[in-house]
Structures are given as structure tokens and as C-alpha cells.
Coordinates of C-alpha atoms in Angstrom, one line a residue:
Chain A
M197 CA 20.3 30.4 32.6
M198 CA 20.4 32.0 29.2
Q199 CA 18.3 35.2 29.0
M200 CA 16.4 36.5 26.0
P201 CA 18.3 39.0 23.9
D202 CA 17.3 42.5 24.9
K203 CA 16.0 43.4 21.5
L204 CA 13.3 40.7 21.7
P205 CA 10.3 41.9 23.7
R206 CA 9.4 39.8 26.7
W207 CA 5.8 39.2 25.6
L208 CA 7.1 37.4 22.4
A209 CA 7.6 34.0 24.1
P210 CA 4.2 33.8 25.7
L211 CA 2.6 35.0 22.6
L212 CA 4.3 32.3 20.5
F213 CA 3.4 29.7 23.1
T214 CA -0.2 30.8 23.1
A215 CA -0.4 30.6 19.3
A216 CA 1.3 27.2 19.3
L217 CA -1.0 25.9 22.0
A218 CA -4.1 27.1 20.0
G219 CA -2.7 25.2 17.0
A220 CA -2.2 22.1 19.1
F221 CA -5.7 22.2 20.5
W222 CA -7.0 22.6 17.0
R223 CA -4.9 19.7 15.7
A224 CA -5.4 17.3 18.6
P225 CA -7.7 14.5 17.6
S226 CA -11.0 14.1 19.3
P227 CA -12.4 11.0 17.8
E228 CA -15.9 9.7 18.4
A229 CA -16.5 6.9 20.9
A230 CA -14.8 3.7 19.8
A231 CA -17.0 1.1 18.2
L232 CA -16.2 -2.1 16.2
V233 CA -17.8 -3.1 13.0
P234 CA -20.1 -5.9 14.1
P235 CA -19.7 -9.3 12.5
P236 CA -22.3 -10.4 9.9
A237 CA -25.2 -12.3 11.2
A238 CA -24.5 -16.0 11.7
A239 CA -25.6 -18.3 8.9
P240 CA -25.0 -21.9 8.2
S241 CA -22.2 -22.7 5.8
A242 CA -23.4 -24.5 2.7
L243 CA -20.0 -25.7 1.7
P244 CA -19.5 -29.5 1.7
A245 CA -16.6 -31.0 3.5
V246 CA -13.4 -30.0 1.7
F247 CA -9.8 -30.0 2.7
A248 CA -6.7 -29.3 0.6
A249 CA -3.2 -28.3 1.6
E250 CA 0.0 -27.3 -0.3
M251 CA 3.3 -25.7 0.4
L252 CA 3.9 -22.1 -0.5
P253 CA 7.0 -21.5 -2.7
R254 CA 10.2 -22.2 -0.8
V255 CA 12.3 -19.1 -1.1
A256 CA 15.0 -19.6 1.6
A257 CA 16.3 -22.0 4.1
S258 CA 14.1 -20.6 6.9
A259 CA 10.6 -19.2 6.8
H260 CA 8.2 -18.2 9.5
A261 CA 5.2 -16.2 10.6
A262 CA 2.7 -16.1 7.7
S263 CA -0.2 -13.8 7.3
L264 CA -3.2 -14.1 4.9
A265 CA -5.5 -11.6 3.2
Q266 CA -8.1 -11.8 0.5
L267 CA -7.5 -9.3 -2.3
A268 CA -10.2 -7.1 -3.7
D269 CA -10.3 -9.5 -6.7
G270 CA -11.0 -12.4 -4.5
R271 CA -7.5 -14.1 -4.6
I272 CA -5.8 -15.1 -1.4
A273 CA -2.5 -13.5 -0.7
A274 CA 0.2 -14.5 1.8
A275 CA 3.2 -12.7 3.4
W276 CA 5.8 -14.2 5.6
F277 CA 9.5 -13.6 6.5
A278 CA 12.2 -15.8 5.1
G279 CA 16.0 -15.9 4.9
S280 CA 19.0 -18.0 5.8
K281 CA 17.8 -18.0 9.4
E282 CA 15.5 -16.0 11.7
G283 CA 17.2 -12.7 12.4
A284 CA 19.7 -12.9 9.6
D285 CA 20.7 -10.0 7.5
D286 CA 19.1 -11.5 4.4
V287 CA 15.6 -12.0 5.9
A288 CA 13.0 -10.3 3.8
I289 CA 9.2 -10.1 3.8
W290 CA 8.0 -12.4 1.0
Y291 CA 4.7 -12.2 -0.8
S292 CA 2.8 -14.7 -3.0
V293 CA -0.8 -14.9 -4.4
L294 CA -2.9 -18.0 -4.8
G295 CA -4.0 -18.2 -8.4
R296 CA -5.7 -21.0 -10.4
D297 CA -2.4 -22.8 -10.8
G298 CA -1.5 -22.6 -7.2
W299 CA 0.7 -20.2 -5.3
N300 CA 2.6 -18.0 -7.8
D301 CA 6.3 -17.2 -7.6
A302 CA 7.0 -15.5 -4.3
R303 CA 8.8 -12.2 -4.3
P304 CA 10.3 -10.0 -1.6
I305 CA 8.2 -6.9 -0.9
A306 CA 10.3 -5.5 2.0
N307 CA 13.9 -6.0 3.1
R308 CA 16.4 -4.2 5.3
E309 CA 17.5 -1.9 2.6
S310 CA 14.0 -0.9 1.5
T311 CA 12.9 -0.4 5.1
A312 CA 16.0 1.7 5.9
G313 CA 15.4 3.7 2.7
G314 CA 11.8 4.5 3.6
T315 CA 12.4 5.3 7.3
F316 CA 15.8 6.9 6.9
A317 CA 16.9 4.8 9.9
H318 CA 19.3 1.9 10.3
V319 CA 17.6 -1.6 10.3
R320 CA 19.3 -4.7 11.5
K321 CA 16.6 -7.3 10.9
L322 CA 13.0 -7.8 9.9
G323 CA 10.2 -10.0 11.4
N324 CA 6.5 -10.7 11.6
P325 CA 4.4 -9.3 8.7
V326 CA 0.6 -8.7 8.8
L327 CA -1.5 -8.3 5.7
Y328 CA -4.9 -6.8 5.7
T329 CA -7.3 -5.8 2.8
E330 CA -9.3 -2.6 3.2
G331 CA -11.2 -2.0 0.0
S332 CA -8.7 -1.7 -2.8
W333 CA -5.9 -1.1 -0.3
L334 CA -3.7 -3.8 0.9
H335 CA -1.9 -3.0 4.1
L336 CA 1.3 -4.5 5.2
W337 CA 2.6 -4.0 8.8
Y338 CA 5.9 -5.7 9.7
V339 CA 8.4 -5.4 12.5
S340 CA 12.0 -4.2 12.3
V341 CA 14.8 -4.0 14.8
A342 CA 17.7 -1.6 14.8
V343 CA 19.5 -2.7 17.9
G344 CA 19.2 -5.9 20.0
G345 CA 16.6 -8.6 19.9
W346 CA 12.9 -8.7 19.1
A347 CA 12.1 -6.7 22.2
G348 CA 13.7 -3.8 20.4
S349 CA 11.2 -4.0 17.5
S350 CA 9.1 -1.2 16.0
I351 CA 6.3 -1.5 13.5
N352 CA 6.5 -0.4 9.8
H353 CA 3.6 0.2 7.6
S354 CA 3.3 0.1 3.8
V355 CA 0.3 0.0 1.4
S356 CA -0.3 -1.4 -2.0
T357 CA -3.1 -0.2 -4.2
D358 CA -2.5 -2.7 -7.0
G359 CA -2.9 -6.0 -5.3
G360 CA 0.7 -6.2 -4.0
K361 CA 2.6 -5.4 -7.2
T362 CA 4.0 -2.2 -5.9
W363 CA 4.2 -0.9 -2.3
S364 CA 4.5 2.6 -0.8
K365 CA 7.7 3.4 1.1
P366 CA 7.3 2.2 4.7
T367 CA 6.6 4.5 7.5
K368 CA 7.2 3.8 11.2
L369 CA 4.4 3.8 13.7
Q370 CA 5.4 5.9 16.7
T371 CA 4.3 3.7 19.6
S372 CA 6.9 4.1 22.3
P373 CA 8.7 7.0 23.9
F374 CA 11.9 5.1 24.4
A375 CA 13.6 5.0 21.0
N376 CA 10.2 3.8 19.6
I377 CA 11.1 0.3 20.7
S378 CA 9.2 -2.8 21.7
T379 CA 5.9 -2.8 19.8
L380 CA 5.4 -5.8 17.6
V381 CA 2.6 -7.0 15.4
R382 CA 1.6 -10.5 14.5
T383 CA -2.2 -10.6 13.9
P384 CA -4.6 -8.8 11.6
P385 CA -6.6 -5.7 12.6
L386 CA -10.3 -5.3 13.1
P387 CA -12.3 -2.6 11.2
L388 CA -13.8 0.1 13.4
A389 CA -17.2 1.8 12.9
D390 CA -15.5 5.2 12.2
G391 CA -13.6 3.8 9.2
G392 CA -10.4 3.3 11.2
L393 CA -8.7 0.1 12.3
G394 CA -8.0 -1.6 15.6
L395 CA -4.6 -3.2 15.4
P396 CA -3.6 -5.8 18.0
V397 CA 0.0 -5.4 18.9
Y398 CA 2.2 -6.5 21.8
H399 CA 5.0 -5.3 24.0
E400 CA 8.1 -7.3 25.0
F401 CA 10.5 -4.9 26.8
I402 CA 10.5 -5.1 30.7
A403 CA 6.9 -6.4 30.6
K404 CA 5.1 -8.6 28.1
H405 CA 1.5 -7.8 27.3
G406 CA -0.9 -7.3 24.5
E407 CA -1.9 -3.8 23.3
W408 CA -4.5 -2.3 21.1
L409 CA -3.7 0.5 18.7
R410 CA -6.7 2.5 17.5
L411 CA -5.9 3.9 14.1
S412 CA -7.9 6.7 12.3
P413 CA -9.1 6.2 8.8
T414 CA -5.9 8.0 7.7
G415 CA -3.7 5.7 9.7
Q416 CA -2.9 8.1 12.5
I417 CA -2.6 6.5 15.9
L418 CA -5.5 7.8 18.1
D419 CA -5.0 5.6 21.1
K420 CA -2.9 2.8 22.6
V421 CA -4.5 0.6 25.2
R422 CA -2.9 -2.1 27.3
M423 CA -4.4 -5.6 27.7
P424 CA -3.5 -6.0 31.3
H425 CA -2.7 -9.5 32.5
A426 CA -1.2 -11.1 35.6
L427 CA 0.8 -13.4 33.4
R428 CA 3.2 -12.5 30.6
T429 CA 1.2 -12.6 27.4
L430 CA 2.0 -11.9 23.7
Q431 CA 0.5 -11.7 20.3
P432 CA -3.2 -11.0 20.8
A433 CA -5.6 -12.5 18.2
V434 CA -8.8 -10.6 18.3
V435 CA -12.4 -11.1 17.0
A436 CA -15.3 -8.8 17.4
L437 CA -18.5 -10.2 18.9
D438 CA -20.6 -7.1 18.4
E439 CA -20.2 -3.4 18.1
Q440 CA -18.8 -3.1 21.6
R441 CA -17.5 -6.5 22.6
A442 CA -14.4 -8.3 21.4
I443 CA -12.2 -11.0 22.8
A444 CA -8.4 -11.3 22.4
L445 CA -6.7 -14.7 22.8
L446 CA -3.1 -14.4 23.7
R447 CA 0.1 -16.5 23.7
D448 CA 1.1 -17.5 27.2
A449 CA 4.7 -16.3 27.4
G450 CA 5.6 -18.5 30.4
P451 CA 7.2 -19.5 32.4
G452 CA 6.3 -23.2 32.2
P453 CA 3.5 -25.0 30.4
G454 CA 0.8 -22.5 29.7
K455 CA -2.8 -22.0 28.6
V456 CA -4.2 -19.7 26.0
Q457 CA -4.9 -16.5 27.8
M458 CA -7.9 -14.2 27.2
S459 CA -8.6 -10.5 27.4
A460 CA -11.9 -8.8 26.6
T461 CA -13.3 -5.4 25.9
Q462 CA -16.9 -4.3 26.5
N463 CA -16.5 -0.8 25.0
G464 CA -15.1 -1.1 21.5
G465 CA -11.5 -1.4 22.6
Q466 CA -11.3 1.7 24.9
S467 CA -10.3 -0.6 27.7
W468 CA -9.5 -4.3 28.1
E469 CA -9.9 -6.5 31.1
E470 CA -8.2 -9.8 31.9
G471 CA -10.3 -12.9 31.3
E472 CA -9.9 -16.4 32.6
A473 CA -7.3 -18.6 30.9
L474 CA -8.9 -21.1 28.5
A475 CA -8.7 -24.8 28.9
V476 CA -6.6 -24.9 25.8
P477 CA -2.9 -25.6 26.0
N478 CA -0.3 -23.1 24.8
P479 CA 3.4 -24.0 24.7
N480 CA 4.4 -20.3 24.5
A481 CA 3.4 -20.1 20.9
S482 CA 1.3 -17.8 18.7
V483 CA -2.4 -18.6 18.1
A484 CA -4.8 -17.5 15.4
L485 CA -8.5 -16.8 15.9
L486 CA -11.4 -16.5 13.4
R487 CA -15.1 -16.0 13.5
L488 CA -16.7 -18.4 11.1
K489 CA -19.8 -17.9 8.9
S490 CA -21.8 -19.9 11.4
G491 CA -20.9 -17.6 14.2
R492 CA -18.7 -20.1 15.9
L493 CA -15.1 -19.2 16.7
L494 CA -12.1 -21.1 15.4
L495 CA -8.8 -21.3 17.2
A496 CA -5.6 -22.6 15.8
G497 CA -2.6 -23.5 18.0
N498 CA -0.3 -26.1 19.4
P499 CA -0.5 -28.9 21.9
Q500 CA 0.7 -28.6 25.5
D501 CA 4.4 -29.2 25.4
S502 CA 5.6 -28.6 21.9
R503 CA 4.9 -27.2 18.5
E504 CA 4.9 -30.6 16.9
A505 CA 1.2 -30.4 15.9
M506 CA -1.1 -27.8 14.4
L507 CA -4.5 -28.2 16.1
L508 CA -7.9 -26.6 15.7
W509 CA -10.6 -25.9 18.4
L510 CA -14.1 -24.6 18.0
S511 CA -16.2 -22.5 20.3
S512 CA -20.0 -22.0 20.1
D513 CA -20.3 -19.7 23.1
E514 CA -18.2 -16.7 22.2
G515 CA -14.9 -18.3 23.3
K516 CA -16.0 -19.4 26.8
T517 CA -15.5 -23.1 26.1
W518 CA -13.6 -24.8 23.4
Q519 CA -13.8 -28.3 21.9
P520 CA -11.0 -29.9 19.9
S521 CA -11.9 -30.1 16.2
R522 CA -9.1 -31.3 14.0
T523 CA -5.4 -32.0 13.9
V524 CA -4.2 -30.4 10.7
E525 CA -0.7 -31.9 10.8
S526 CA 1.5 -33.5 13.4
A527 CA 4.9 -35.3 13.6
A528 CA 6.7 -36.7 16.6
D529 CA 10.2 -36.7 15.1
G530 CA 11.6 -34.2 17.6
G531 CA 12.5 -31.5 15.1
A532 CA 9.0 -30.9 13.8
E533 CA 7.5 -27.5 14.2
F534 CA 4.0 -26.5 12.9
S535 CA 3.4 -23.1 14.4
Y536 CA 2.4 -19.5 14.0
P537 CA -0.9 -20.0 12.4
A538 CA -2.8 -17.4 10.4
L539 CA -6.5 -17.8 9.7
L540 CA -8.7 -16.1 7.1
L541 CA -12.4 -16.6 6.1
G542 CA -12.7 -16.3 2.4
R543 CA -15.8 -14.6 0.9
D544 CA -16.9 -18.0 -0.5
G545 CA -17.0 -19.4 3.1
R546 CA -13.8 -21.4 2.7
I547 CA -11.4 -21.2 5.6
H548 CA -7.7 -20.6 4.9
L549 CA -5.0 -21.6 7.3
A550 CA -1.3 -20.8 6.8
Y551 CA 1.4 -21.9 9.2
T552 CA 5.1 -22.3 9.6
W553 CA 6.2 -25.8 8.4
R554 CA 9.3 -27.1 10.2
R555 CA 10.7 -23.6 9.9
Q556 CA 11.6 -24.5 6.3
G557 CA 8.5 -23.1 4.6
I558 CA 4.9 -22.0 4.9
K559 CA 2.0 -24.4 4.4
H560 CA -1.5 -23.4 3.3
A561 CA -4.6 -25.4 4.0
A562 CA -8.1 -24.6 2.8
F563 CA -11.1 -26.3 4.3
S564 CA -14.8 -25.9 5.1
E565 CA -16.8 -25.8 8.3
A566 CA -18.2 -29.2 7.4
W567 CA -14.7 -30.6 7.5
L568 CA -14.2 -29.0 10.9
D569 CA -17.3 -30.8 12.1
G570 CA -15.7 -34.1 11.3
K571 CA -17.2 -34.8 7.9
T572 CA -14.8 -36.3 5.3
P573 CA -14.2 -34.7 1.9
Chain B
M283 CA 9.0 11.3 1.3
N284 CA 7.9 10.7 4.9
A285 CA 8.2 14.1 6.7
L286 CA 8.9 12.5 10.1
A287 CA 11.7 10.2 8.7
A288 CA 13.3 13.2 6.9
Y289 CA 13.1 15.3 10.0
G290 CA 14.6 12.5 12.1
L291 CA 17.5 12.0 9.7
L292 CA 18.3 15.7 9.3
A293 CA 17.9 16.4 13.1
H294 CA 20.3 13.6 14.0
G295 CA 22.8 15.1 11.5
L296 CA 22.7 18.4 13.3
I297 CA 22.8 16.8 16.7
F298 CA 25.9 14.9 15.7
G299 CA 27.4 18.1 14.5
A300 CA 26.6 19.7 17.9
L301 CA 28.1 16.8 19.8
A302 CA 31.3 17.1 17.8
T303 CA 31.7 20.7 18.9
L304 CA 31.8 19.6 22.5
L305 CA 35.4 18.9 21.8
P306 CA 37.8 21.8 22.5
L307 CA 38.3 22.9 18.9
G308 CA 39.1 26.6 19.2
E309 CA 38.8 28.4 15.9
L310 CA 38.1 25.2 14.1
R311 CA 34.7 24.8 15.8
A312 CA 32.5 26.1 13.0
R313 CA 34.2 24.1 10.4
V314 CA 34.2 20.9 12.4
A315 CA 30.5 21.4 13.1
L316 CA 29.8 21.7 9.4
A317 CA 32.0 18.7 8.6
A318 CA 30.6 16.5 11.3
T319 CA 27.0 17.3 10.2
T320 CA 27.8 16.6 6.6
L321 CA 29.7 13.4 7.5
A322 CA 26.8 12.2 9.7
L323 CA 24.4 12.5 6.8
L324 CA 26.7 11.1 4.2
V325 CA 28.4 8.1 5.8
G326 CA 25.5 6.7 7.7
I327 CA 26.0 8.0 11.2
A328 CA 22.7 9.9 11.3
P329 CA 20.7 6.8 10.1
V330 CA 22.3 4.7 12.8
M331 CA 21.5 7.3 15.5
H332 CA 18.0 7.5 14.1
G333 CA 17.6 3.7 14.2
T334 CA 19.1 3.5 17.7
F335 CA 17.6 6.5 19.5
G336 CA 14.4 7.0 17.4
T337 CA 13.2 10.4 16.3
P338 CA 14.8 13.2 18.2
S339 CA 12.5 15.6 20.1
L340 CA 12.3 19.2 19.0
T341 CA 13.7 20.2 22.4
L342 CA 16.9 18.3 21.7
L343 CA 17.1 19.7 18.2
Q344 CA 16.7 23.3 19.5
L345 CA 19.4 22.8 22.1
A346 CA 21.7 21.4 19.4
I347 CA 21.0 24.4 17.2
L348 CA 21.6 26.8 20.1
H349 CA 24.9 25.0 20.8
L350 CA 25.9 25.1 17.1
A351 CA 25.2 28.8 17.1
N352 CA 27.5 29.1 20.1
R353 CA 24.7 30.5 22.3
R354 CA 26.0 30.0 25.8
P355 CA 25.2 29.0 28.5
S356 CA 22.9 26.2 27.3
P357 CA 19.4 26.3 28.7
L358 CA 20.0 22.7 29.7
S359 CA 21.8 23.5 32.9
F360 CA 22.0 21.3 36.0
A361 CA 18.5 22.1 37.4
P362 CA 16.4 21.4 34.2
A363 CA 18.6 18.3 33.6
L364 CA 17.9 17.0 37.1
G365 CA 14.2 17.8 36.7
L366 CA 14.0 15.9 33.4
L367 CA 15.8 12.9 35.0
G368 CA 13.3 12.9 37.9
F369 CA 10.4 13.0 35.5
V370 CA 11.6 10.2 33.2
A371 CA 12.5 8.0 36.2
L372 CA 8.8 7.7 36.7
F373 CA 7.6 8.1 33.1
Y374 CA 9.8 5.6 31.2
P375 CA 9.2 2.5 33.5
A376 CA 5.4 3.2 33.4
A377 CA 5.4 3.8 29.6
L378 CA 7.5 0.6 29.0
G379 CA 5.2 -1.7 30.8
W380 CA 5.6 -1.3 34.6
G381 CA 2.1 -1.2 36.0
A382 CA -1.2 -0.9 34.2
F383 CA -1.1 2.9 33.4
D384 CA 0.6 4.0 30.2
P385 CA 1.4 7.7 30.4
Y386 CA 2.7 7.7 26.8
A387 CA -0.8 6.9 25.5
L388 CA -1.9 10.4 26.9
G389 CA 0.1 12.0 24.1
Y390 CA -2.1 10.7 21.3
Q391 CA -5.1 12.7 22.3
P392 CA -3.2 15.2 24.4
W393 CA -5.9 17.5 25.6
T394 CA -5.0 16.9 29.2
L395 CA -1.3 17.4 28.5
L396 CA -1.9 20.6 26.7
V397 CA -4.0 22.0 29.5
A398 CA -1.2 20.9 31.9
L399 CA 1.3 22.9 29.9
L400 CA -0.5 26.1 30.6
P401 CA 0.7 26.4 34.2
V402 CA 4.1 25.2 33.2
A403 CA 4.3 28.0 30.6
A404 CA 3.1 30.5 33.2
A405 CA 5.7 29.4 35.7
L406 CA 8.4 29.6 33.1
W407 CA 7.3 33.2 32.1
W408 CA 7.0 34.2 35.8
R409 CA 10.5 33.0 36.5
R410 CA 11.8 34.7 33.4
Q411 CA 12.8 31.4 31.8
D412 CA 12.1 32.8 28.4
S413 CA 14.4 30.5 26.5
W414 CA 12.6 27.4 27.8
L415 CA 9.2 29.0 27.1
L416 CA 10.3 29.6 23.5
I417 CA 11.6 26.0 23.3
L418 CA 8.3 24.8 24.7
A419 CA 6.4 26.9 22.1
V420 CA 8.3 25.4 19.3
D421 CA 7.7 21.9 20.7
V422 CA 4.0 22.5 20.8
A423 CA 4.0 24.1 17.4
G424 CA 5.8 21.0 16.1
Y425 CA 3.0 18.8 17.4
A426 CA 0.4 21.2 16.0
S427 CA 2.1 20.9 12.6
G428 CA 1.3 17.2 12.5
L429 CA 4.9 16.1 12.4
F430 CA 4.6 14.2 15.7
A431 CA 1.8 11.7 16.3
N432 CA 2.4 11.9 20.1
L433 CA 3.0 15.1 22.0
W434 CA 5.5 13.5 24.3
D435 CA 7.8 12.8 21.3
A436 CA 8.1 16.5 20.6
L437 CA 9.1 17.2 24.2
F438 CA 11.8 14.8 25.0
D439 CA 13.6 11.7 23.9
P440 CA 16.2 9.2 25.2
L441 CA 19.2 11.1 23.7
L442 CA 18.1 14.2 25.5
V443 CA 17.7 12.2 28.7
L444 CA 21.3 10.8 28.2
L445 CA 22.5 14.3 27.8
A446 CA 20.8 15.3 31.0
L447 CA 22.3 12.3 32.7
L448 CA 25.8 13.4 31.6
I449 CA 25.2 17.0 32.9
V450 CA 24.0 15.8 36.3
G451 CA 26.7 13.1 36.4
R452 CA 29.4 15.6 35.6
R453 CA 28.3 17.9 38.5
G454 CA 28.3 14.9 40.8
V455 CA 31.8 13.9 39.7
I456 CA 33.1 17.4 40.1
R457 CA 31.7 17.7 43.6
L458 CA 33.2 14.3 44.5
I459 CA 36.6 15.3 43.3
A460 CA 36.4 18.6 45.1
S461 CA 35.4 17.0 48.4
R462 CA 38.4 14.6 48.2
T463 CA 40.9 17.3 47.4
R464 CA 39.9 19.5 50.3

């Protein structure tokens, strides 16, 4: 073993260690107890039955995994990934805003080169984006892979303060000790009472399970909590029920025909416990979850055996039971895929849904609670 | 500029330089180290290492710097390498999803870990492992600086584990060869 040079006194190393330790204790975060921002009080929606749908701009042969956010000025924004095919070199994160004349020209806001340039690390492919508005800040999280498949993903984060026109250089979230791999994002975060965010993420390497990242108001990771489950689960979609309670609905990652799985927290996300599977089918596909103005919960997903339909369910008892509501789109032509839904409640009470349309594009639908209840526009 | 990304890139450049000097280079050692470090940063080797292995720990960086400075023997001898392998054999599977407990999460609010480092530091000092105590001090200082979000990332990383595996494996191969040639 190498010895210290004679000229360095032996008390130097413990002294330096003590100083470093004191600094580390000073720097180590000691956040207050976790709490969620409770949802607003339930109120009936006054909107009449409305439904409208349109395609977002087609930018490439393949498109997938949309995310929605409402900008500070009230416009609806969408981000998704598109390229020649999923996982291809040319896949980028695309962004478009819904104006009075419909969705404006989409433009790429992140690609392999910009991500590698911000993180100083090789990037092989990009995947799922998540948009989230926090005051005048528009957050973008998206996954990137350096080596291997999606299980080798890590999460990048970028921010825009001008409604998506310009974006900060991405930074990587450090979420794993093993080459920072296998943490992915798909669904939007929840605001926390301390000004931070709770970001639902998931893990795919060795095991498949949901996770909960607690972020400080400055974006620092304060905690990472597993959503334990006996089955393989992915892509938690989370809604807050009050300050302490939230539920996460998860994709059933198989094997075989599955059900939408549930996890729940009773302490603001500090710990999660496995809940009973819902009586809602899940063909190993992403789901979206939203709390409506009326206090009911809305779930978007697929039928039992395929992604050939985009279906909606409603729950009036905090997610315990679900009733089928509407079929947004379906086609039994074998190649149809209507999947990876994203839901957003607009400030005007309108509900926005974006989903992958046949892997060729992203479709957006806007509707009201009255339409969900069966009334016709 | 993101400080952690810049650190990761530059550290991987130095680590590649240190790896290059593992070759028997004689008098060319210093020049090759400089050339390899420069090359790693300029032609994209360091970004590939950064993407593949993630951000290197401060422990690995310090070992690389000691190696570049030709300070021998390296503190990463057989016993510490074996100890590291034993630890990560439990740590990595748990942190990557085996079981319900995630030890990596302890590193985000590392009060318990920092307290646990006290007896480790005392043992290192008692056993006159001053080099390791200094390395540990710099690791902890790196966390205190805010560079690392998670204390574990300052302490070790997969490339360091790979290096430990090579050190332990080499000893095993040498013993195997020796036993067969007796």
C-alpha cells in the first residue's frame, strides 16, 4: 500500500476528511416532510358537450409518445418523438403549439447532437418526452440512450422560459449508480407543497417497476422511491387525491394479457404500496390519468388484446372502480395502433387528449366532461 | 455549461490517458499519456466513455491522476479491489431493482452514509491507510461542493469496478498459472 510522503504530517488526512465531512453535512439536503399540492375542490363542469379532433403536423414517417402542457399564455403545447423509425438516428423531440389556426409548424427542440452537446456524452437515440408548465417555466424531460435498448435510458432535462422558443442546454438526471442507466420518463409530474415536483419515472433493467423522484424547487433530486409490485409494471401515471394521498396507474408489462395496475401513497410520495389491479384491461401499453374538474378521474388506454382502439374510463370513487366512457377511435384493420395517450385539463375545463396515431403521427382531441357523460355535441 | 457534464468529459479524458499508460511505454510514457488524453477529448473517445460508463467517481479520477503522476504502487491493490467487488456484488443488484430496498436512494439525503463514513475513516487512519483516507476526503469534498447529486456517485462507478475486477482477476490467473507450473 502506498504510504504518505514523509513531509506530509499524518494528521493532514484526518483533518481534510473532517473538513470535507463537515461540508457534506452542511450541504446534504434535509427537506421538510413530503406533501402534495392538493387538487382544487370539485366543481361541476359548465361546458356543453364538445368534441373535436385533428392531427398534429406530420414531421416524419414515425411518431410516438406525445405529451401535453398548457403554456402560461393559455395555449396548448405538445411534444413527441419522431423520425424515420423508433430508435433511429434521426429521431428528434418535436414541439408544436395549438394556436387559433390549429397546430403550428412543428419544430425539433432536441436531437442527438443537441443532447450530446449539452451533456458532453455520446447519445445513440432519443425517446419519450414529457412537458410540464410551472409558472413561466416550461420543463422538458426526455429519455436518451447511449448503449443498448430502452433499458439503458437516462433522463435529460431542459427548460424554456419563452414558451418553447428557446431551450436551455439539457442536463442529465443522476438516477442510477450503474452508468446512470435505466430510468425513463413518460408521464407528467405533480407539484409538491414545498415548491418542488414529484416526477413519476420507471425502471426497466433487471426489474421493471415504477419509481417516484422527488425534486427540490431547484431541480435537485431529493429522493427516489420505488413503487413495489409483484408484477412487472411500467410508466406510472399519477394523480393527487389530497395533500398526502395519490394513486399511480401503471402499465402491466406482462407476460400475457394484463390489467392496469395500481400503486398508492398515503404520505405524499415518501413510500408507495401495491394496490389491487383494476378491472381495466391493459395490453402492455402506456396509460394516461387525469383528475377532472368534477373530481372524477379519467383514464385513457387500450382494450385487452391490442392497441387498436383508444378508450376512456371514468371513476367517481378515487380510482377504486372504473366505468367505460367513450371510444375515441378504433379500427380493426390489423395494423392500427392508437396508443400512448397523454391527458391535460385546460384552464377552461376542456380536456385534451393526444395519442399516437398508427405510429405515423400524433392526434389531438379536445372534449368536455359532458361529452364523456354521453351527451352529443 | 453544466459542471457535472464538464467534469465527466474531462475526467474521462484523464482516465483514458491513464489507461494508455498501462502499456509498457518506457520513456515515452509521459508523452503518450498527454497524447492519449488530448486524443480522447478531441476525437470523441471521452464522450463515448462518458455516455457508456456515466460520470466517473472522484475515486477513479484520483487513482487515474496518481497513475499518470507515476505514483506507485497504486492504492487500488488486491485487497481494496476485492473489498469493492464484494460490496458492489450486493449493492448493484439491489440498486438496479432486485428486491424492494434501493440502497442508491440513500445517497440523495446521505446523512446515514456520512455518519457511516466516520468509522471507515477512523479505521483507515488507524491502519495507516492515509492515501485512501485522502481519497475519501476528496470524494466527500466533491459531494459537499454540489458536483454530485448522490454521494454514492462520488465514491465509485462501474469503470472503477471493472478495474477492480481486472486486478482481482489478474491475481487469480497468476495463481492458476503458478499452480499448474509447479
